[in-house]
PDB file of C-alpha atoms in Angstrom:
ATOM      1  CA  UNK A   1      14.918  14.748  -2.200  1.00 64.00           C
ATOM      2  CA  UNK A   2      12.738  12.881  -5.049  1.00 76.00           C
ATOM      3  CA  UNK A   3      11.825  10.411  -2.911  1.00 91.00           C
ATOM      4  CA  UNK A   4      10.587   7.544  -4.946  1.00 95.00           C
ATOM      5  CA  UNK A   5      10.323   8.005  -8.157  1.00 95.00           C
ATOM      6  CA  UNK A   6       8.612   5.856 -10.993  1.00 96.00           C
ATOM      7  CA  UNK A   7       8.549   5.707 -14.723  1.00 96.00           C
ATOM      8  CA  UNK A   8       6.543   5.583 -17.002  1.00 96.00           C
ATOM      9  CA  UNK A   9       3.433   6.928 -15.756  1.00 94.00           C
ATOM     10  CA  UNK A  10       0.888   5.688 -18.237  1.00 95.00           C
ATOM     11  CA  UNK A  11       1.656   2.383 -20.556  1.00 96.00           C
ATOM     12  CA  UNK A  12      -0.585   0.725 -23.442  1.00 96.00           C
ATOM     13  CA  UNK A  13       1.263  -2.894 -24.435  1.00 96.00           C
ATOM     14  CA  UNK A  14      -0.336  -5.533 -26.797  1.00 96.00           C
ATOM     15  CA  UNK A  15      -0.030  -8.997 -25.561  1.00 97.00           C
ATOM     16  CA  UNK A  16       3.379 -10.546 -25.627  1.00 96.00           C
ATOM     17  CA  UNK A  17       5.221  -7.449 -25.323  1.00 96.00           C
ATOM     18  CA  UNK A  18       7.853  -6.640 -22.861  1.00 96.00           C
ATOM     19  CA  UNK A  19       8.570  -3.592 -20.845  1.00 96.00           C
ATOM     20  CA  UNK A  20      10.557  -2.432 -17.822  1.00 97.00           C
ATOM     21  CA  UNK A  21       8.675   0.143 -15.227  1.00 97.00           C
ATOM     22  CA  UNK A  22      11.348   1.899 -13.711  1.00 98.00           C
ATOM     23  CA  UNK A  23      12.095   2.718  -9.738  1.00 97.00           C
ATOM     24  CA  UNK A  24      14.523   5.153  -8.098  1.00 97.00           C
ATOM     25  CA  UNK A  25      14.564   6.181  -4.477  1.00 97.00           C
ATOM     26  CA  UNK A  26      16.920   8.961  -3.544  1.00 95.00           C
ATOM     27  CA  UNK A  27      16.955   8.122   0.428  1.00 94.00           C
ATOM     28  CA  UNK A  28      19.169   5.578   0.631  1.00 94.00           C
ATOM     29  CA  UNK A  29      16.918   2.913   1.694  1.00 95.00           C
ATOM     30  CA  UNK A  30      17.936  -0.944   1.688  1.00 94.00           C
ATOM     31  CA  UNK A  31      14.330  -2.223   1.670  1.00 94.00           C
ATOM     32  CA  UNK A  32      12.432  -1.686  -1.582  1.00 95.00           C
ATOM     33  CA  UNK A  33       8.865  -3.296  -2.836  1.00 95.00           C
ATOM     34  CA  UNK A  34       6.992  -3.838  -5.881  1.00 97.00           C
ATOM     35  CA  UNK A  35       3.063  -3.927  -5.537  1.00 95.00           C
ATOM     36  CA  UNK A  36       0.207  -4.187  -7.548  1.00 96.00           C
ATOM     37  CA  UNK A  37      -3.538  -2.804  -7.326  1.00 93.00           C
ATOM     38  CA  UNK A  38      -6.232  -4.340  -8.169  1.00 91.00           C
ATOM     39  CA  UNK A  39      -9.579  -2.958  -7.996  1.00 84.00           C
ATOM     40  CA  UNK A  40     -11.333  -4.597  -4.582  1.00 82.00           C
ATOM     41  CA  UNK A  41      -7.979  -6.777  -4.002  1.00 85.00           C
ATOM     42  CA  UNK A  42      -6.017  -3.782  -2.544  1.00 87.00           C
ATOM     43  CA  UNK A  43      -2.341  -4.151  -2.756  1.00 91.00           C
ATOM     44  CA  UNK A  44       0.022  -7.222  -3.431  1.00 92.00           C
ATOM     45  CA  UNK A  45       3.113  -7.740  -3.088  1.00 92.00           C
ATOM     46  CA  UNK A  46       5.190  -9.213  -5.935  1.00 95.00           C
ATOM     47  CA  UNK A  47       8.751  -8.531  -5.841  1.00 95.00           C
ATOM     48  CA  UNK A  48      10.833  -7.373  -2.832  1.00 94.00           C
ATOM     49  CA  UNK A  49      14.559  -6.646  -1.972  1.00 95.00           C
ATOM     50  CA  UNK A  50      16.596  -5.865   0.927  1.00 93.00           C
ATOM     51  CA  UNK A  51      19.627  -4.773  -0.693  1.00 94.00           C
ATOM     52  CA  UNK A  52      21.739  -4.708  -3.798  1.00 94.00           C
ATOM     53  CA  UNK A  53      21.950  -7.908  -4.687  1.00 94.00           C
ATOM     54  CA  UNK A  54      19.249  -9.217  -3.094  1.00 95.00           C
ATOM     55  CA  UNK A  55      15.155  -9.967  -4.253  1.00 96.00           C
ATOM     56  CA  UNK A  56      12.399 -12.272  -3.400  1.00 93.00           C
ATOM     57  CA  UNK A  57       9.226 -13.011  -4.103  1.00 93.00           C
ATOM     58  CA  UNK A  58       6.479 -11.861  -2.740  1.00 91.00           C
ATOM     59  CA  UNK A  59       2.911 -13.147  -2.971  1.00 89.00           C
ATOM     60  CA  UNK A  60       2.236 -12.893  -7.039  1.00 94.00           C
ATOM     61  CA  UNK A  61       5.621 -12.570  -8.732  1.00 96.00           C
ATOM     62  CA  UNK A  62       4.607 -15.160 -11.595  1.00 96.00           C
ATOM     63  CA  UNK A  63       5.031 -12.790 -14.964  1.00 96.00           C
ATOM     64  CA  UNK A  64       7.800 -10.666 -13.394  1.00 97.00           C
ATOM     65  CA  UNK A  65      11.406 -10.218 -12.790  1.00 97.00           C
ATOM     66  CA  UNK A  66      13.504  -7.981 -10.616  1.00 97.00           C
ATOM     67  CA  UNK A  67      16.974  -7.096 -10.228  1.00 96.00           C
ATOM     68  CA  UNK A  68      18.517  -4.739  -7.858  1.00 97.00           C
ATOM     69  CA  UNK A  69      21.958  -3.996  -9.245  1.00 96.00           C
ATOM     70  CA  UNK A  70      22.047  -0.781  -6.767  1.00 96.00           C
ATOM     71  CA  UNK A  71      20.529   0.916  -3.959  1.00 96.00           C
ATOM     72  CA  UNK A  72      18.533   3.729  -6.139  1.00 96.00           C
ATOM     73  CA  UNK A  73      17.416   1.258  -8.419  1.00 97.00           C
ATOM     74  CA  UNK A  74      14.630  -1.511  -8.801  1.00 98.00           C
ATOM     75  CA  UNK A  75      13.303  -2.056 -12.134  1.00 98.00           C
ATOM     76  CA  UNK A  76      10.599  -4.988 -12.504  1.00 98.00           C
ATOM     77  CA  UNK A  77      10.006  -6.452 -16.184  1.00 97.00           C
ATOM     78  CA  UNK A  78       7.148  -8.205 -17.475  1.00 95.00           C
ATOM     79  CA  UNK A  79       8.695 -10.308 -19.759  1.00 89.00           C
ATOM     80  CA  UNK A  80       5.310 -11.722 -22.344  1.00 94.00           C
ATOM     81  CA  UNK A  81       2.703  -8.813 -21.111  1.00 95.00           C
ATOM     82  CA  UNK A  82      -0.448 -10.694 -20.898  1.00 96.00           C
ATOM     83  CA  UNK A  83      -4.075  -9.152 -19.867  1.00 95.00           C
ATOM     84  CA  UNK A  84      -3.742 -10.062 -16.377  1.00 95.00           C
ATOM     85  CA  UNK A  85      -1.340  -7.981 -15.813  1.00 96.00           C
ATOM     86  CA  UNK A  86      -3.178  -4.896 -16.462  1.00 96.00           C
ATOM     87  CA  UNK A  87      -3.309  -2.713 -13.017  1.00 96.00           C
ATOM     88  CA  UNK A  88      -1.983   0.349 -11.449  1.00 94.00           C
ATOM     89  CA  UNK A  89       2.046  -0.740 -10.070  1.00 96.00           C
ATOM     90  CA  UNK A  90       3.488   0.945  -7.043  1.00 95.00           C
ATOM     91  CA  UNK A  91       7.336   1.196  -5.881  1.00 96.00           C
ATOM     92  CA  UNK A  92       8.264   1.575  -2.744  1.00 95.00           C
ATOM     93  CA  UNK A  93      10.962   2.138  -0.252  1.00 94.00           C
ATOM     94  CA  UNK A  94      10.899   1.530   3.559  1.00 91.00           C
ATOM     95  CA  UNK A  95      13.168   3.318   6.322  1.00 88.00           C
ATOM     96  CA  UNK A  96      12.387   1.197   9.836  1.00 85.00           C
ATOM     97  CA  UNK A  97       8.806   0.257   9.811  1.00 83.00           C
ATOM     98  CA  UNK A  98       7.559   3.094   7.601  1.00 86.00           C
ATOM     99  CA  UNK A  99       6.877   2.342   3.272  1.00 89.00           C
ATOM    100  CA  UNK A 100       7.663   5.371   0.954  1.00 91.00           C
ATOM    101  CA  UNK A 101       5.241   5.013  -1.993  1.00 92.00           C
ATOM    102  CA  UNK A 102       5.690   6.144  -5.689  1.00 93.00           C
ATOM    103  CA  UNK A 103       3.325   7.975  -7.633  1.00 91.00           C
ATOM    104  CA  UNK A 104       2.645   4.613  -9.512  1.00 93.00           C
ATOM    105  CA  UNK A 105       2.651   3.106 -13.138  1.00 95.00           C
ATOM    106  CA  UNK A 106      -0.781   2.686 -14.721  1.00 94.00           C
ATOM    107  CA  UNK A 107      -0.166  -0.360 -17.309  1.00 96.00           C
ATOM    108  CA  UNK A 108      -3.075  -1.817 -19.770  1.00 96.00           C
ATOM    109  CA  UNK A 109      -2.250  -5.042 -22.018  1.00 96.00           C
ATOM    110  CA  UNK A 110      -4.242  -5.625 -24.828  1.00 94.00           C
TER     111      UNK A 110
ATOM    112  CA  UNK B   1      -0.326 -16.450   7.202  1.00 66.00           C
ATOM    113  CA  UNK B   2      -1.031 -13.366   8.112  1.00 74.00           C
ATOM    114  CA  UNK B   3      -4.107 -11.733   6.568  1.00 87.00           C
ATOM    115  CA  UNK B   4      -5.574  -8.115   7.095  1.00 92.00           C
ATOM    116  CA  UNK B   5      -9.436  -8.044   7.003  1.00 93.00           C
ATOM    117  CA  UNK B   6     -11.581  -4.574   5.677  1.00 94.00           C
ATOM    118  CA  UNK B   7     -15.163  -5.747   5.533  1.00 86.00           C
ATOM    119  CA  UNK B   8     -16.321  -2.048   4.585  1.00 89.00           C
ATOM    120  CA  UNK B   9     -15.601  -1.956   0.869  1.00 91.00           C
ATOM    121  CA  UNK B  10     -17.706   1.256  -0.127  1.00 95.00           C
ATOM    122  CA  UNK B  11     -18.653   3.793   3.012  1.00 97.00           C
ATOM    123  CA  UNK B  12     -20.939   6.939   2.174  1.00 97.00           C
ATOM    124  CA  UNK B  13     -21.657   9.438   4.516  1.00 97.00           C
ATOM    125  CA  UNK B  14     -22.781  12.596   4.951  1.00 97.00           C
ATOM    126  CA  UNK B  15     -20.497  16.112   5.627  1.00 96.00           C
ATOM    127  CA  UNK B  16     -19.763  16.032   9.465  1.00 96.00           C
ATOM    128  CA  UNK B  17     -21.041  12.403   9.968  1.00 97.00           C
ATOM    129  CA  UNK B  18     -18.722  10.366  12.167  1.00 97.00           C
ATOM    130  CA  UNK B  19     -16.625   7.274  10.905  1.00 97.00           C
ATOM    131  CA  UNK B  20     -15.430   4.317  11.568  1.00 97.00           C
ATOM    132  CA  UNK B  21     -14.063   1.539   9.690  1.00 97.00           C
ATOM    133  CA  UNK B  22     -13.154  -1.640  10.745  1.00 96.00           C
ATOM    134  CA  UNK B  23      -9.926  -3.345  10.078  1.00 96.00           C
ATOM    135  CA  UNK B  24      -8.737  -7.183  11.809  1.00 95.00           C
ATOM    136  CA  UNK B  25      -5.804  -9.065  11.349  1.00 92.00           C
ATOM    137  CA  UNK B  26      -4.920 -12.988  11.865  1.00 88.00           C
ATOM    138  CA  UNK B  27      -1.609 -13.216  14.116  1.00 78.00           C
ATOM    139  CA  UNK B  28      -1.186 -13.332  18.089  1.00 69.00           C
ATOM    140  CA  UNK B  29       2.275 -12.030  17.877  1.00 76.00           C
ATOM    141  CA  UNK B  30       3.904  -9.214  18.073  1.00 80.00           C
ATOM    142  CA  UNK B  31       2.215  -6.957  15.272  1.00 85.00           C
ATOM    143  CA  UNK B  32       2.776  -3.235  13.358  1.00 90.00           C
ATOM    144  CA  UNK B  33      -0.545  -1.878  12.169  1.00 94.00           C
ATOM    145  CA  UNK B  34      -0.779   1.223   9.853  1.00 95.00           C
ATOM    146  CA  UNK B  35      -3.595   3.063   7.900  1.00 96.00           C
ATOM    147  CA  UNK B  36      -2.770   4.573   4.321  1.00 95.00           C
ATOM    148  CA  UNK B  37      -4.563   6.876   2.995  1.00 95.00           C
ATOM    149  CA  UNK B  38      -4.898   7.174  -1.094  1.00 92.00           C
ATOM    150  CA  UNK B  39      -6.957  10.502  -2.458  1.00 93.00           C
ATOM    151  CA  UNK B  40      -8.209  10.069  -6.252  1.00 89.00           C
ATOM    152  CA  UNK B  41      -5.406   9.174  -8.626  1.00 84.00           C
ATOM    153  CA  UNK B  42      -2.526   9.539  -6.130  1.00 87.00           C
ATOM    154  CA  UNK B  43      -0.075   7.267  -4.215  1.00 86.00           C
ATOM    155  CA  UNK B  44      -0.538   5.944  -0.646  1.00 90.00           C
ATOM    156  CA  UNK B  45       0.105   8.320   2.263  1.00 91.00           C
ATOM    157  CA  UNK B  46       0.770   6.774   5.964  1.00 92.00           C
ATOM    158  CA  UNK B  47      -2.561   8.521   8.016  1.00 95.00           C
ATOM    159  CA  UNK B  48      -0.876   6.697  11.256  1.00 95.00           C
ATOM    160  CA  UNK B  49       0.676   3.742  12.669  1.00 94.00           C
ATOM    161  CA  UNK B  50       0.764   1.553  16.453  1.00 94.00           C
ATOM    162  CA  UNK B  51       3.757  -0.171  17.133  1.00 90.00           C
ATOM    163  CA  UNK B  52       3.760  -0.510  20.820  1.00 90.00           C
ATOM    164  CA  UNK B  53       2.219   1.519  23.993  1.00 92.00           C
ATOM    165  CA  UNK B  54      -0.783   3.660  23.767  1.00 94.00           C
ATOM    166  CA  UNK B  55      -3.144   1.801  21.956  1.00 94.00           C
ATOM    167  CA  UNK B  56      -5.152   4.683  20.862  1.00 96.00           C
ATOM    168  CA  UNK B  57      -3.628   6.384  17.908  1.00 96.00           C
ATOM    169  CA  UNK B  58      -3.402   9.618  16.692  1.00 96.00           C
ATOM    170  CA  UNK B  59      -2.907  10.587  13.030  1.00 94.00           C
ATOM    171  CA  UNK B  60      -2.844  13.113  10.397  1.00 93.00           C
ATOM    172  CA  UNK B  61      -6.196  15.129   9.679  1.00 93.00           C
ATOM    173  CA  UNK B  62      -8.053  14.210  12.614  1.00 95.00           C
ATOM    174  CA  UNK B  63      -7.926  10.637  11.822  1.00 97.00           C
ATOM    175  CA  UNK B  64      -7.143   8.555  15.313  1.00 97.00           C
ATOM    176  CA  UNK B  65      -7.433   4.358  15.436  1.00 97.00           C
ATOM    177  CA  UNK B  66      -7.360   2.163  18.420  1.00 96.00           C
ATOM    178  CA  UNK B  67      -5.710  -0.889  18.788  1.00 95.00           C
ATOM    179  CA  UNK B  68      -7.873  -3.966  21.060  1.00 94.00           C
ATOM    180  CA  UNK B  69      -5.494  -6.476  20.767  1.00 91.00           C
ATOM    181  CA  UNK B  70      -8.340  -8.577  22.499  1.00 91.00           C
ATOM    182  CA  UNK B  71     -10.289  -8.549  19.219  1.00 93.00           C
ATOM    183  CA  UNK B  72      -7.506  -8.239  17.085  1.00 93.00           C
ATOM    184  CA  UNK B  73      -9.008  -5.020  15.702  1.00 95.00           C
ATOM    185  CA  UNK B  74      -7.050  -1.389  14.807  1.00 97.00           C
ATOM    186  CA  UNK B  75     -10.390   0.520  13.237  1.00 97.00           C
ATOM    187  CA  UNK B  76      -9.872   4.149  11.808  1.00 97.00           C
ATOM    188  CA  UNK B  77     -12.442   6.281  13.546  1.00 97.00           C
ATOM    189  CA  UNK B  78     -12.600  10.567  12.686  1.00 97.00           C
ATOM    190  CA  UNK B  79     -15.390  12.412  14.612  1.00 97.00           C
ATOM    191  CA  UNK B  80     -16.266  14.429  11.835  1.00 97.00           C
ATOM    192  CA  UNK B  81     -15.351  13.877   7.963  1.00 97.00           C
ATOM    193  CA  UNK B  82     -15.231  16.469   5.334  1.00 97.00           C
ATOM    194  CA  UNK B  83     -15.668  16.325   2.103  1.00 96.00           C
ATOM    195  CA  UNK B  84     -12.087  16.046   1.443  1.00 95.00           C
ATOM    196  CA  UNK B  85     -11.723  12.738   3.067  1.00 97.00           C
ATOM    197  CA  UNK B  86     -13.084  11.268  -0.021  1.00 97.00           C
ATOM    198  CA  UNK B  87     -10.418   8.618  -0.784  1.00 96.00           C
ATOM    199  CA  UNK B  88      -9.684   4.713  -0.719  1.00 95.00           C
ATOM    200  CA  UNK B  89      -8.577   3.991   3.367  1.00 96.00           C
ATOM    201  CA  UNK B  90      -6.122   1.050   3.738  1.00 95.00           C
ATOM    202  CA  UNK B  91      -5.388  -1.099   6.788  1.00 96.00           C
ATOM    203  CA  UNK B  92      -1.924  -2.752   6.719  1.00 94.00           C
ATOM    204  CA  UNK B  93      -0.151  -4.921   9.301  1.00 91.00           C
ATOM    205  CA  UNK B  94       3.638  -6.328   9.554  1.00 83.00           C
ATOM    206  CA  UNK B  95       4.148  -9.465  11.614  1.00 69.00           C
ATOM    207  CA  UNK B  96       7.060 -11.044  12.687  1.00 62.00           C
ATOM    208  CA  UNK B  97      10.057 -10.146  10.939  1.00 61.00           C
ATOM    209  CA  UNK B  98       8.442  -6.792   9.462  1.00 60.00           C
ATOM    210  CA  UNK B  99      10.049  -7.306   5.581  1.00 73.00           C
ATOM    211  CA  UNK B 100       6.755  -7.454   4.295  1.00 81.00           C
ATOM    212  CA  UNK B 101       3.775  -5.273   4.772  1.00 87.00           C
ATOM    213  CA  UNK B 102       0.301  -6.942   4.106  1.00 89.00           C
ATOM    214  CA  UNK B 103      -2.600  -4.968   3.078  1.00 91.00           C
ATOM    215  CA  UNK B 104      -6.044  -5.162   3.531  1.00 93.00           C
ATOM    216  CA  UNK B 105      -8.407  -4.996   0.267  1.00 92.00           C
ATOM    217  CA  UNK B 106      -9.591  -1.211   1.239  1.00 94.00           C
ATOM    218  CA  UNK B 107     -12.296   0.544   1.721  1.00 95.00           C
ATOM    219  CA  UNK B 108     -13.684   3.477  -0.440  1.00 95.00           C
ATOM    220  CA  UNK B 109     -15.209   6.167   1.393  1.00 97.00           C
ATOM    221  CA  UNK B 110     -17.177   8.750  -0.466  1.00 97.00           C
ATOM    222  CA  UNK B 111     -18.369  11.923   1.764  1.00 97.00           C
ATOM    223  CA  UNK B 112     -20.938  13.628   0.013  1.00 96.00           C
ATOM    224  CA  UNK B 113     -22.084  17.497   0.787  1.00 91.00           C
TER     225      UNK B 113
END
């Protein structure tokens, strides 16, 4: 198993681009999360889903978008990148009580 | 709503010093508390988690926290850190209906030789 698996890595936009960061978990989980990181604000959430077919937002989804179309999958876009938005973005995947993290996506806007 | 409290945001200690960092939360209910671990440039690893029962906790490495639901407190303690402890520490608590984790800020913890 992959477990949760996020792509790019490493991502440079210029203001009022858009992009996709990519998230695939290979464990069958319903629950999946997007978070942020901020340095000193630890982790927030901004997107959520409990199953295909199903998001919400979580605490600062303003700038993003979700879909969950499957089970693996649960791309968030950033629609007009601004430079707010630069910060280190983690997927993850929860079985019972317990999250599942991806390696993370580190994105800068300029 | 719920919140998750760290007030240590930058610990340094010595090779075999003891730790403990401190970690509150704001609900009386029923709550889930976890630590997560994240070493230099990697994703977050689960050091241990309380659900119900034995409120003192043992995790991965050494680590161990206690829950005192009195205070509303689940602090990480290790006897004796190495230098490979050096990482970010974060506290993180469910309440209620457990869809959404919330995490403390963190706190860095740099062991030095």
């Amino acid at each position: 198993n992959a477990g949760v698996t996020q792509t790019p890595k490493f991502r440079i936009l210029k203001i009022g681009q858009s992009m996709t960061l990519q998230c695939a978990q290979d464990m069958n989980h319903n629950y999946m999360y997007w978070y942020r990181q901020d340095p000193g604000m630890g982790l927030k959430l901004i997107y959520y889903s409990v199953g295909a077919g199903i998001t919400d937002k979580g605490e600062v989804p303003n700038g993003y978008n979700v879909s969950r179309s499957t089970t693996e999958d649960f791309p968030l876009r950033l629609e007009l990148a601004a430079p707010s938005q630069t910060s280190v973005y983690f997927c993850a995947s929860k079985l019972g009580r317990e999250l599942f993290f991806g390696e993370g996506s580190r994105l800068t806007v300029l | 709503a719920q919140s998750v409290s760290q007030h240590n945001h930058h610990v340094i200690l010595s090779e075999a010093a003891s730790l403990e960092l401190g970690c509150n939360y704001s609900y009386g209910g029923t709550v889930n508390l976890f630590w997560y671990v994240q070493y230099p440039g990697q994703h977050l690893q689960l050091l241990l988690k309380y659900f119900s029962g034995d409120p003192l906790v043992k995790g991965i490495k050494g680590f161990e926290a206690e829950f005192i639901k009195s205070k509303f407190s689940f602090n990480l303690r290790k006897p004796s850190v190495q230098w490979s402890d050096t990482a970010e520490y974060f506290c993180a608590a469910y309440t209620g209906t457990a869809s959404k984790l919330t995490f403390g800020t963190g706190t860095r913890l740099q062991v030095t030789l």
